[in-house]
PDB file of C-alpha atoms in Angstrom:
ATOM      1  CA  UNK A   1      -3.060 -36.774  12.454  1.00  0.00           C
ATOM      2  CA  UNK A   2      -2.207 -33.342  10.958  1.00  0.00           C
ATOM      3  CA  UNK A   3      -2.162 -30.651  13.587  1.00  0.00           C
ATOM      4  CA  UNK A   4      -4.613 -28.106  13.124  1.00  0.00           C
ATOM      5  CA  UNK A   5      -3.211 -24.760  12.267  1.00  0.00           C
ATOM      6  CA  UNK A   6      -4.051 -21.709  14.457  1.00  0.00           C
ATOM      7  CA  UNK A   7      -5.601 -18.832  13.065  1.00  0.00           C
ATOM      8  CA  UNK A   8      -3.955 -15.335  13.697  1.00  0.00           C
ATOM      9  CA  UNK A   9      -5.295 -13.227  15.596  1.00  0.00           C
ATOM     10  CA  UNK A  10      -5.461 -10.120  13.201  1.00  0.00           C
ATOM     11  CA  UNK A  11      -7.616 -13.011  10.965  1.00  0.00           C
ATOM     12  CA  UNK A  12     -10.103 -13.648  14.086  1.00  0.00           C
ATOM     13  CA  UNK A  13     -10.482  -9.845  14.470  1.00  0.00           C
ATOM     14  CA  UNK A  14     -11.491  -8.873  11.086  1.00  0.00           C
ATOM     15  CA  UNK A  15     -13.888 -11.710  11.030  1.00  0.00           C
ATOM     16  CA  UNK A  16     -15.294  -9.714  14.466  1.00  0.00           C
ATOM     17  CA  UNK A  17     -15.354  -6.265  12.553  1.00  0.00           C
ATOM     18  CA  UNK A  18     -18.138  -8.372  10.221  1.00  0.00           C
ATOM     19  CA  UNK A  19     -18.413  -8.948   6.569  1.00  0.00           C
ATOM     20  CA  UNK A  20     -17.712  -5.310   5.135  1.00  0.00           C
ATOM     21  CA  UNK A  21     -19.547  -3.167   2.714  1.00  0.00           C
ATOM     22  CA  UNK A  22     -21.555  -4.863   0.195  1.00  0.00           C
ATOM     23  CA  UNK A  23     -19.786  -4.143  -3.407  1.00  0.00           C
ATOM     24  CA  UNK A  24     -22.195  -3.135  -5.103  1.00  0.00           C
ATOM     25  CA  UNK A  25     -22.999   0.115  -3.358  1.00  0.00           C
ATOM     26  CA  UNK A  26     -20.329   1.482  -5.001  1.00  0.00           C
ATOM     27  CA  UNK A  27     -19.960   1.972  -9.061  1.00  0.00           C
ATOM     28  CA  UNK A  28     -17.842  -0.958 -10.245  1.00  0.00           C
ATOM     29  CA  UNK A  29     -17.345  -2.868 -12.850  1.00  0.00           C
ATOM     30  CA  UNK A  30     -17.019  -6.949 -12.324  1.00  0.00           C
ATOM     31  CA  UNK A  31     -13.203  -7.408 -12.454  1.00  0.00           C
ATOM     32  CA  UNK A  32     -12.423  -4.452  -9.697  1.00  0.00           C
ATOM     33  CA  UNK A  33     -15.375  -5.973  -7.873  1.00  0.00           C
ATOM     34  CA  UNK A  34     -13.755  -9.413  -7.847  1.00  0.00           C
ATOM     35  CA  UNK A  35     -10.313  -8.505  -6.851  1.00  0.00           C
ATOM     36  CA  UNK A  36     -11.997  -5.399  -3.912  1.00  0.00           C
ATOM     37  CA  UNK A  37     -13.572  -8.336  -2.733  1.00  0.00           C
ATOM     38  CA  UNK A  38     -11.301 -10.783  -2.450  1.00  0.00           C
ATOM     39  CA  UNK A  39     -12.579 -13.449  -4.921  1.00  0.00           C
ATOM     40  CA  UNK A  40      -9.912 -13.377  -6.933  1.00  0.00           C
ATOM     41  CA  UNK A  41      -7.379 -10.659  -8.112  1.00  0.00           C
ATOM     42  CA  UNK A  42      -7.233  -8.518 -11.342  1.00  0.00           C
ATOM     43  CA  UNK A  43      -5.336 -10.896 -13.646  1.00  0.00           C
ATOM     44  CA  UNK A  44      -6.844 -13.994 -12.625  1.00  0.00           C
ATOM     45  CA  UNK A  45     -10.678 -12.415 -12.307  1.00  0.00           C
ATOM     46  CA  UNK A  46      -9.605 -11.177 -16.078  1.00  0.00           C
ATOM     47  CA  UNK A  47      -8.705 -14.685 -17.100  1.00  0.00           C
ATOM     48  CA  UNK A  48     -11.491 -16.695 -15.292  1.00  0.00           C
ATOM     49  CA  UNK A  49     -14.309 -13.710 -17.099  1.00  0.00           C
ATOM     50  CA  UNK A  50     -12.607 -14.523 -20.801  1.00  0.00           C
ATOM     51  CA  UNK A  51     -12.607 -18.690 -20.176  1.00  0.00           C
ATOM     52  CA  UNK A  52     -16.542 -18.224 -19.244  1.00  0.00           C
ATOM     53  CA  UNK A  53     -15.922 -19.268 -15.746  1.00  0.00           C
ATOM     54  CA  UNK A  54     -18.114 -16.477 -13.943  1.00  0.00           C
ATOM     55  CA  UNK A  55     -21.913 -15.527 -13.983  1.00  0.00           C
ATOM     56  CA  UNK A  56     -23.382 -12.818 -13.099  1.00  0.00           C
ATOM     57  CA  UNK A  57     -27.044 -12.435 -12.672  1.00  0.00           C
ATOM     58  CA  UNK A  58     -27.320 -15.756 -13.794  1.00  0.00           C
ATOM     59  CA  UNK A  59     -25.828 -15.987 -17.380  1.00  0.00           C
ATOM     60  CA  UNK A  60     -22.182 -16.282 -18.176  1.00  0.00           C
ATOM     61  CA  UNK A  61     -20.300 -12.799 -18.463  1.00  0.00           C
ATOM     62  CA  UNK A  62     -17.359 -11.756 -20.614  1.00  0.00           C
ATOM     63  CA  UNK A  63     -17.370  -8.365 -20.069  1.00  0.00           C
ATOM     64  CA  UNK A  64     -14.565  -7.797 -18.305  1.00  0.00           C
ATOM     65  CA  UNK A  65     -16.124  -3.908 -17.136  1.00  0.00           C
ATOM     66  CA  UNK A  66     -20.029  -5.204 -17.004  1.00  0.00           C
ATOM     67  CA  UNK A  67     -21.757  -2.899 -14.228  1.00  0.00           C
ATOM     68  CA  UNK A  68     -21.930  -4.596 -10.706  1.00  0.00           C
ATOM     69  CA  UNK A  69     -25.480  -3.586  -8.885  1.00  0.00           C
ATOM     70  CA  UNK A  70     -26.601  -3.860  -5.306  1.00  0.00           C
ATOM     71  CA  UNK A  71     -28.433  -6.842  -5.971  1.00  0.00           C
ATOM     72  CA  UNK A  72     -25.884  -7.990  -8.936  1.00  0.00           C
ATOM     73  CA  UNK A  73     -24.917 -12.137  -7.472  1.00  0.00           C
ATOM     74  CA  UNK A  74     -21.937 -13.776  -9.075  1.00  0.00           C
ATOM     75  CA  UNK A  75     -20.766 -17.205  -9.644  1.00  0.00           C
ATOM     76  CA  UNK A  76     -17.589 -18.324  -9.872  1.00  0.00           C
ATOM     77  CA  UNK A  77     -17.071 -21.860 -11.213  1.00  0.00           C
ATOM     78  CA  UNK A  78     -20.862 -22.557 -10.622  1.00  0.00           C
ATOM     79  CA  UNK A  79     -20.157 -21.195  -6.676  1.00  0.00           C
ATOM     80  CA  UNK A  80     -21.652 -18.215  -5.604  1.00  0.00           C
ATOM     81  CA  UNK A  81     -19.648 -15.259  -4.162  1.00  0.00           C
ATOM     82  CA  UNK A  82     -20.165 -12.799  -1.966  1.00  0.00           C
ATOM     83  CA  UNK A  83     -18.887  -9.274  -3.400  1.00  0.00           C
ATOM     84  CA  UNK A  84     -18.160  -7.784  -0.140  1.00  0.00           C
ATOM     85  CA  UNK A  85     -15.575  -5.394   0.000  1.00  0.00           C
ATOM     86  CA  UNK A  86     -13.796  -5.211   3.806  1.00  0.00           C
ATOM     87  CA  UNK A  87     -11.052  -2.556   3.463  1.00  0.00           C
ATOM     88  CA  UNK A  88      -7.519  -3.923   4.665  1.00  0.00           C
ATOM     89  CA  UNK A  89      -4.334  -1.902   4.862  1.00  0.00           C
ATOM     90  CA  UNK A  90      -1.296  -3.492   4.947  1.00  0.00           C
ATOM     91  CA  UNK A  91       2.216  -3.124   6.035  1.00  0.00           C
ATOM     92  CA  UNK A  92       4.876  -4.601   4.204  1.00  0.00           C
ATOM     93  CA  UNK A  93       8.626  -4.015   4.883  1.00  0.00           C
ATOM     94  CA  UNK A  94      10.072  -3.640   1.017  1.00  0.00           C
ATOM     95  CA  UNK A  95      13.917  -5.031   0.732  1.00  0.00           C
ATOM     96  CA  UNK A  96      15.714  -3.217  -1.760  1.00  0.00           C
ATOM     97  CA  UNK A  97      15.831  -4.850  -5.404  1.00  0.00           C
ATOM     98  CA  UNK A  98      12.102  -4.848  -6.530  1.00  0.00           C
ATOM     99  CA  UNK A  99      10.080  -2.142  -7.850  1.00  0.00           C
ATOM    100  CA  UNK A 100       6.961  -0.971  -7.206  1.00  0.00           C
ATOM    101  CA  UNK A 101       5.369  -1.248 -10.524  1.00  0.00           C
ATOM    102  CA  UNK A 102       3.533  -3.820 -12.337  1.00  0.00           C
ATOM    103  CA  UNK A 103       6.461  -5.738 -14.295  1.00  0.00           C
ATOM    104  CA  UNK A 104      10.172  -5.044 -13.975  1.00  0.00           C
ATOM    105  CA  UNK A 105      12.076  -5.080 -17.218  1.00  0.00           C
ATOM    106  CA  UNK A 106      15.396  -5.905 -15.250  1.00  0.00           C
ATOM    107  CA  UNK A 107      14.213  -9.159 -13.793  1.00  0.00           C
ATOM    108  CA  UNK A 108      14.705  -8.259 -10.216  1.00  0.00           C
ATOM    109  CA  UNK A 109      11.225  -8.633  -9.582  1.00  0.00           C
ATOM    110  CA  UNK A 110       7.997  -6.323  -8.319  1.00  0.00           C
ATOM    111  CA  UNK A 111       6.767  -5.728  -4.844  1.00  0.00           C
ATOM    112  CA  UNK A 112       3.566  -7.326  -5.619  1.00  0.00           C
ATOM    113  CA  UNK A 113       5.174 -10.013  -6.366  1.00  0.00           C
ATOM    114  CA  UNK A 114       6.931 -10.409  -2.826  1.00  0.00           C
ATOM    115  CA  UNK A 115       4.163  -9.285  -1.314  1.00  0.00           C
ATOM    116  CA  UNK A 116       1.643 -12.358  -2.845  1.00  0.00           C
ATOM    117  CA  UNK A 117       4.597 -15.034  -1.742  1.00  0.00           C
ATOM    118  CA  UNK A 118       4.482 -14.282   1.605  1.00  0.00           C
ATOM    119  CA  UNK A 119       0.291 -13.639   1.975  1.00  0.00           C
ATOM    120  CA  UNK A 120      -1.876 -16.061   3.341  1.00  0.00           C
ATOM    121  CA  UNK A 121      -4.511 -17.977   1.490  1.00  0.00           C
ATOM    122  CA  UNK A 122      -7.630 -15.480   3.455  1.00  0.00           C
ATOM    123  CA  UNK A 123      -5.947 -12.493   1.377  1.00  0.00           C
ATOM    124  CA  UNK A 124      -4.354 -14.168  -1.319  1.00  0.00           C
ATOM    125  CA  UNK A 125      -7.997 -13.446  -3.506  1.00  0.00           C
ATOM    126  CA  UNK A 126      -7.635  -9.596  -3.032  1.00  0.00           C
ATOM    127  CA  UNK A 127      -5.984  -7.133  -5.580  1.00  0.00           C
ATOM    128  CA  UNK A 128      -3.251  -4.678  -3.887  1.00  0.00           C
ATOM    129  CA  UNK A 129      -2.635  -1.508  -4.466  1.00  0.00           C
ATOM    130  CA  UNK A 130       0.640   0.016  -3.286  1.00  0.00           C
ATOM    131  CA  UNK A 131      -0.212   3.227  -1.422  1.00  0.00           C
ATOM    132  CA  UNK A 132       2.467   5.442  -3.033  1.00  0.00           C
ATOM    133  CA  UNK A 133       5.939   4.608  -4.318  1.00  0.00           C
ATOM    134  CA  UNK A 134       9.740   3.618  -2.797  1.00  0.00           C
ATOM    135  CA  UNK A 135      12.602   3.665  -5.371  1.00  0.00           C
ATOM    136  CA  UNK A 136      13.637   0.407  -6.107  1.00  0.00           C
ATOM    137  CA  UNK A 137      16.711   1.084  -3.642  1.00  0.00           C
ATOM    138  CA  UNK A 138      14.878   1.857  -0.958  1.00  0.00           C
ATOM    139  CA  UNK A 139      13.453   0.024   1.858  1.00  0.00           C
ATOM    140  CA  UNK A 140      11.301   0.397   4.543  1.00  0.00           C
ATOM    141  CA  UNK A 141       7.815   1.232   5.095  1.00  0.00           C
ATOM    142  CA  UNK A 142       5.124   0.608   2.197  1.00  0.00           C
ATOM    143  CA  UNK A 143       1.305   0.470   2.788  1.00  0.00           C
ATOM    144  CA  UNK A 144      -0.827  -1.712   0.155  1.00  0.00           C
ATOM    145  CA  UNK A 145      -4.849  -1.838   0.409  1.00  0.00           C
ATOM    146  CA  UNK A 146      -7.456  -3.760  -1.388  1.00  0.00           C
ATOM    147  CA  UNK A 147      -9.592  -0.294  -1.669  1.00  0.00           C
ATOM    148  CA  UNK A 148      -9.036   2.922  -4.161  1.00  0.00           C
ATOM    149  CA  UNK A 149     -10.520   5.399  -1.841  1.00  0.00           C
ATOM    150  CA  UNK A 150      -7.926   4.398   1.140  1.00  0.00           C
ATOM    151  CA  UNK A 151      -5.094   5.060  -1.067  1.00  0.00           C
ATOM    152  CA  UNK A 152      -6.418   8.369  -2.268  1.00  0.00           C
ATOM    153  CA  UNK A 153      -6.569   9.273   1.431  1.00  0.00           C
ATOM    154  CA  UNK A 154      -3.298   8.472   1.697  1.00  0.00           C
ATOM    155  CA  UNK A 155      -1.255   9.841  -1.306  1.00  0.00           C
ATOM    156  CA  UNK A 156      -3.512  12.707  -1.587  1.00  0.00           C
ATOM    157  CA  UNK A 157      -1.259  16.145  -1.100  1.00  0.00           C
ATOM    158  CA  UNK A 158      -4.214  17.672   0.871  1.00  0.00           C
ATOM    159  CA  UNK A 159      -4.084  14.933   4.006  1.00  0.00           C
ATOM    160  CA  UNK A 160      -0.463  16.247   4.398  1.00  0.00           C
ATOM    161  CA  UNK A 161       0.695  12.273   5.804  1.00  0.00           C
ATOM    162  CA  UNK A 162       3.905  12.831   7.535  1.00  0.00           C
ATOM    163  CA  UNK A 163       6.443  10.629   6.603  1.00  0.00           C
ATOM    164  CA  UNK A 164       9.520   9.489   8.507  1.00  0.00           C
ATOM    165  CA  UNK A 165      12.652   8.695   6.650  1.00  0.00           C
ATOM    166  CA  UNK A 166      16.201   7.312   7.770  1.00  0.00           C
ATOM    167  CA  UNK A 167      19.258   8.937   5.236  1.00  0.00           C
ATOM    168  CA  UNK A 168      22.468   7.721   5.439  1.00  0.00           C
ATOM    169  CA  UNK A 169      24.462   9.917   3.379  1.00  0.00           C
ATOM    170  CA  UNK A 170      27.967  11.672   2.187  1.00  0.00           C
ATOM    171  CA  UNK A 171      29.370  14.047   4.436  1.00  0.00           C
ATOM    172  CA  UNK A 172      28.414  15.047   7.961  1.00  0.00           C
ATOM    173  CA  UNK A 173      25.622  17.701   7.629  1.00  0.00           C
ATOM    174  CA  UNK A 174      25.792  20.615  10.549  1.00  0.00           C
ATOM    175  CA  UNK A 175      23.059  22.529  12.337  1.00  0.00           C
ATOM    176  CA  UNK A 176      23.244  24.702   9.753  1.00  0.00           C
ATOM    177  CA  UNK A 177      22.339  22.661   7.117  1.00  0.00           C
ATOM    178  CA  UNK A 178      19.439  20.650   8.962  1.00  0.00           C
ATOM    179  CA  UNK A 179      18.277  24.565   9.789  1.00  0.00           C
ATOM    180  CA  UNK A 180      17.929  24.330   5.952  1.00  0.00           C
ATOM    181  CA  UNK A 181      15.994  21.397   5.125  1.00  0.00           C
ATOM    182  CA  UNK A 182      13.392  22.061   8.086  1.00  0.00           C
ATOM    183  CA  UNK A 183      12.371  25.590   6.049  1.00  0.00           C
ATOM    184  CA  UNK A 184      12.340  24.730   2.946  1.00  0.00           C
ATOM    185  CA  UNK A 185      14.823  24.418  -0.445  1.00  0.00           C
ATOM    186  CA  UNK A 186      13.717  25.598  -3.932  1.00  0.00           C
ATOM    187  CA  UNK A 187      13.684  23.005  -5.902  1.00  0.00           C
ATOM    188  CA  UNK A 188      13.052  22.681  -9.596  1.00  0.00           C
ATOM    189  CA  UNK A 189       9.417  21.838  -9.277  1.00  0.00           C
ATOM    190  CA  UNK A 190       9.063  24.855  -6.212  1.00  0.00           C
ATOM    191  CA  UNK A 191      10.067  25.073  -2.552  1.00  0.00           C
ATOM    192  CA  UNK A 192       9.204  22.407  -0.490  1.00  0.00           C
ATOM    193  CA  UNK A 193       7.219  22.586   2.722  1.00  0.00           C
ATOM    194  CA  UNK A 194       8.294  22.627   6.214  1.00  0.00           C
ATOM    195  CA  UNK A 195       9.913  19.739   6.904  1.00  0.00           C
ATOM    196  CA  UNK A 196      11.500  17.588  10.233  1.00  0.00           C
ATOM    197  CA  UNK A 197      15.053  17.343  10.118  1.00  0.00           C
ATOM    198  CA  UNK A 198      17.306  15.233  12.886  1.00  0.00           C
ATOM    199  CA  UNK A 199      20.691  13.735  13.015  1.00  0.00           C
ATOM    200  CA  UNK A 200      20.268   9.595  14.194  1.00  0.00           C
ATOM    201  CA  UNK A 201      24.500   9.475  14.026  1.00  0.00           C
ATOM    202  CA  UNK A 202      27.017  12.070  12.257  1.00  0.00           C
ATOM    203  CA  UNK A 203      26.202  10.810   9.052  1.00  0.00           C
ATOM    204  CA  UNK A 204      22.682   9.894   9.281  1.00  0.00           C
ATOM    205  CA  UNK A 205      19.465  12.225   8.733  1.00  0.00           C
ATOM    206  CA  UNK A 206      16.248  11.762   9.864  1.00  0.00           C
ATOM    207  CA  UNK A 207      13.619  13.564   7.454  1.00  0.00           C
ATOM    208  CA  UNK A 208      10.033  13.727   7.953  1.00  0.00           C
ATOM    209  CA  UNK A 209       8.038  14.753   4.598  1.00  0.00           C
ATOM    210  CA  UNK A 210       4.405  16.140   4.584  1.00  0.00           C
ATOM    211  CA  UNK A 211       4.561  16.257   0.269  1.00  0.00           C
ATOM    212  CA  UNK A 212       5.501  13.309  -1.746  1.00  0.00           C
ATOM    213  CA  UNK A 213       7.062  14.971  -4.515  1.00  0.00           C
ATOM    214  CA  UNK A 214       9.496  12.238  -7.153  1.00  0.00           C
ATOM    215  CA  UNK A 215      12.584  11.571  -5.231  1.00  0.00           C
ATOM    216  CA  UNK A 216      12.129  14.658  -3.242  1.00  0.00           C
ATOM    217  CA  UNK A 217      13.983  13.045  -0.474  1.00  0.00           C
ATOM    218  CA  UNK A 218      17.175  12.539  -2.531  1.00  0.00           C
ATOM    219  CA  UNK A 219      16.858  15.863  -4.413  1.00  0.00           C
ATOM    220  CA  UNK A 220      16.683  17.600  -1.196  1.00  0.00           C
ATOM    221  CA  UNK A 221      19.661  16.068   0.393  1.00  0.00           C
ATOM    222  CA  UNK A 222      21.439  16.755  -2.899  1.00  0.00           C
ATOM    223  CA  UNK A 223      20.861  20.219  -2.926  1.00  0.00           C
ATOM    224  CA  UNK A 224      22.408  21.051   0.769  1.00  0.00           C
ATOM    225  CA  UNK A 225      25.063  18.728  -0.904  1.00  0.00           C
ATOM    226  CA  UNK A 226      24.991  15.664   1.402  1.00  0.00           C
ATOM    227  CA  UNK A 227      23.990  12.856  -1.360  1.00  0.00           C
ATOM    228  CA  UNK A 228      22.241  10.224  -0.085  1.00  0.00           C
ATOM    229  CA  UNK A 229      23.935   6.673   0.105  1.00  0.00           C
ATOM    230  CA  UNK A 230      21.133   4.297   1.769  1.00  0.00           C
ATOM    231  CA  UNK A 231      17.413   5.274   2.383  1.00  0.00           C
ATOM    232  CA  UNK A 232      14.958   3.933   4.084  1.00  0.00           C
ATOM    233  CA  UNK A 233      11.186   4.805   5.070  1.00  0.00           C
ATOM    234  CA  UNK A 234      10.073   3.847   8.902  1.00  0.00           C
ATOM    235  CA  UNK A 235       6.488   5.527   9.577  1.00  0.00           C
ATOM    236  CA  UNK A 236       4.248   7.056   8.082  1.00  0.00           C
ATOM    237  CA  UNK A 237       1.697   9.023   9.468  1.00  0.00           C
ATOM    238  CA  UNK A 238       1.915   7.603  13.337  1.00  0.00           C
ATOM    239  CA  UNK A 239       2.285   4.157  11.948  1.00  0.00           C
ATOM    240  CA  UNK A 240       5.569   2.976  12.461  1.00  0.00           C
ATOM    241  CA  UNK A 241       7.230  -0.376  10.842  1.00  0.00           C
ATOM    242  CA  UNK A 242       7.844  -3.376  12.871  1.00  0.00           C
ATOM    243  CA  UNK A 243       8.186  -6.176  10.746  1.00  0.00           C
ATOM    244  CA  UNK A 244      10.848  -7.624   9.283  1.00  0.00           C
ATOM    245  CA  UNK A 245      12.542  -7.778   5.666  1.00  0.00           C
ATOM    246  CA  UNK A 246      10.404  -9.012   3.309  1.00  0.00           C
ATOM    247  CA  UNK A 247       7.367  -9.344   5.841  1.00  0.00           C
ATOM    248  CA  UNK A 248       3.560  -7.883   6.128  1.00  0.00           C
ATOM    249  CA  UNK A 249       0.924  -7.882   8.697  1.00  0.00           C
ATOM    250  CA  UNK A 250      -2.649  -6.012   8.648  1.00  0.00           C
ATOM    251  CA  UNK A 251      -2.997  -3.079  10.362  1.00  0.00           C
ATOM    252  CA  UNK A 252      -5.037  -2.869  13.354  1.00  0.00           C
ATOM    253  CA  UNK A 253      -8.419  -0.327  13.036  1.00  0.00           C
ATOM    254  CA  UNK A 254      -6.756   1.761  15.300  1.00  0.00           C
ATOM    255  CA  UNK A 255      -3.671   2.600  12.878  1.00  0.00           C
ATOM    256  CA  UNK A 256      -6.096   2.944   9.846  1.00  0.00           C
ATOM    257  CA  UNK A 257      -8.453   5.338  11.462  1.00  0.00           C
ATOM    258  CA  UNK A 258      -5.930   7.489  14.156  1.00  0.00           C
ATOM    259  CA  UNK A 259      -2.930   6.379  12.916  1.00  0.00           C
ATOM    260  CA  UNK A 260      -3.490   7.233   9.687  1.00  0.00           C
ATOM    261  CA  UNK A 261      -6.537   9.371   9.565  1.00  0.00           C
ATOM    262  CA  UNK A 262      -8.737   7.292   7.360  1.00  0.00           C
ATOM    263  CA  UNK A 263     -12.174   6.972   8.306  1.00  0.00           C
ATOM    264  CA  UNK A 264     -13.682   5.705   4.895  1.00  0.00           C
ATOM    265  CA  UNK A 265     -17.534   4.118   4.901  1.00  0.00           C
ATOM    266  CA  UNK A 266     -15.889   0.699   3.853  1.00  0.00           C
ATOM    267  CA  UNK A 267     -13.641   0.771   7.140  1.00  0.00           C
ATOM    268  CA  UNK A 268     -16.297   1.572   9.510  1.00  0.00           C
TER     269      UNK A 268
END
């Protein structure tokens, strides 16, 4: 007799916090409202609308952007589904290789990609968004969520997220130079705000960013000429990684709403 399988506990919880927000009270349009609520995600909710597989309403839709209502109820495959959106945030420690876009024309692969192998089928149904971007090589820390307005919150330059980064790089860097990178450099896109700046070993710099500027991490390190050799991201905001390689796990209410400082209507 097959051994039944526990469920986690982070599963058992979110089933606690209750069934979420219903969809439709929020403007959407049927494919975002499939993949938000974790029916089935943006591809496959494009493919199943164009074969005639879902209703909405009670007739067959095609319309891959038809308007989702309050009191809008969808089929899928004759079933009817529940279009409630639960926000989730998750952690997921990137390996270097993959990119964080939607295809990668080297072959190497995309994060969403490693991220869907290793999910579970209770999230498999949502669509991910990557909550900013990490070069493709470098690892660490990166947030995904199944809801727009969470990663808003947390790419937006206005929440001013602190993130923690680990620099291995050329050179040993002096007081001096750390004095540097904790004011502010001009860069070519403007001087960059106050910043953290630690040394882990001799040749290893700790920089925490409020600004997310393109490879500002790099370009800063190159411009007090220490170039940077191996990078890696291991908090952001007070949310720190603990997973490992290649892993995920939800975050806990606590990290979305102190931790990170969101406090969205979907979450609550």
């Amino acid at each position: 007799m097959a051994r039944k399988q526990k469920t986690p506990r982070w599963l058992e919880a979110a089933r606690r916090r209750g069934p979420g927000v219903p969809e439709g009270a929020r403007t959407d349009w049927l494919t975002r409202a499939l993949g938000r609520a974790g029916v089935l995600p943006r591809a496959e909710a494009e493919q199943a609308i164009r074969d005639g597989r879902v209703e909405l309403d009670g007739r067959v839709e095609k319309d891959l952007f038809a308007p989702v209502r309050p009191e809008s109820r969808v089929r899928l495959d004759g079933v009817e589904r529940a279009l409630t959106a639960r926000v989730w945030a998750l952690m997921f420690h990137k390996p270097a290789g993959p990119v964080v876009h939607g295809s990668d024309p080297e072959g190497v692969g995309t994060v969403f990609e490693r991220l869907r192998a290793v999910l579970p089928p209770e999230l498999a149904g949502f669509e991910w968004y990557a909550v900013g971007r990490l070069d493709r090589d470098t690892t660490g820390l990166l947030l995904f969520s199944n809801d727009e307005q969470f990663v808003r919150h947390a790419t937006a330059p206005e929440t001013h997220l602190p993130k923690r980064y680990v620099a291995r790089v050329e050179g040993l860097p002096t007081e001096e130079v750390l004095g540097r990178l904790r004011m502010g450099l001009e860069l070519e896109d403007g001087t960059t705000r106050l910043a953290g700046a630690s040394l882990r070993e001799p040749d290893v710099v700790v920089l925490t960013l409020t600004e997310g500027r393109h490879h500002q991490v790099k370009r800063m390190l190159e411009a007090v000429r220490h170039p940077v050799l191996t990078l890696h991201r291991e908090a952001v905001g007070e949310v720190v990684l603990d997973v490992p390689e290649g892993a995920f796990r939800p975050l806990t209410d606590a990290e979305v709403a102190e931790g990170l400082g969101f406090s969205g209507a979907a979450w609550d």
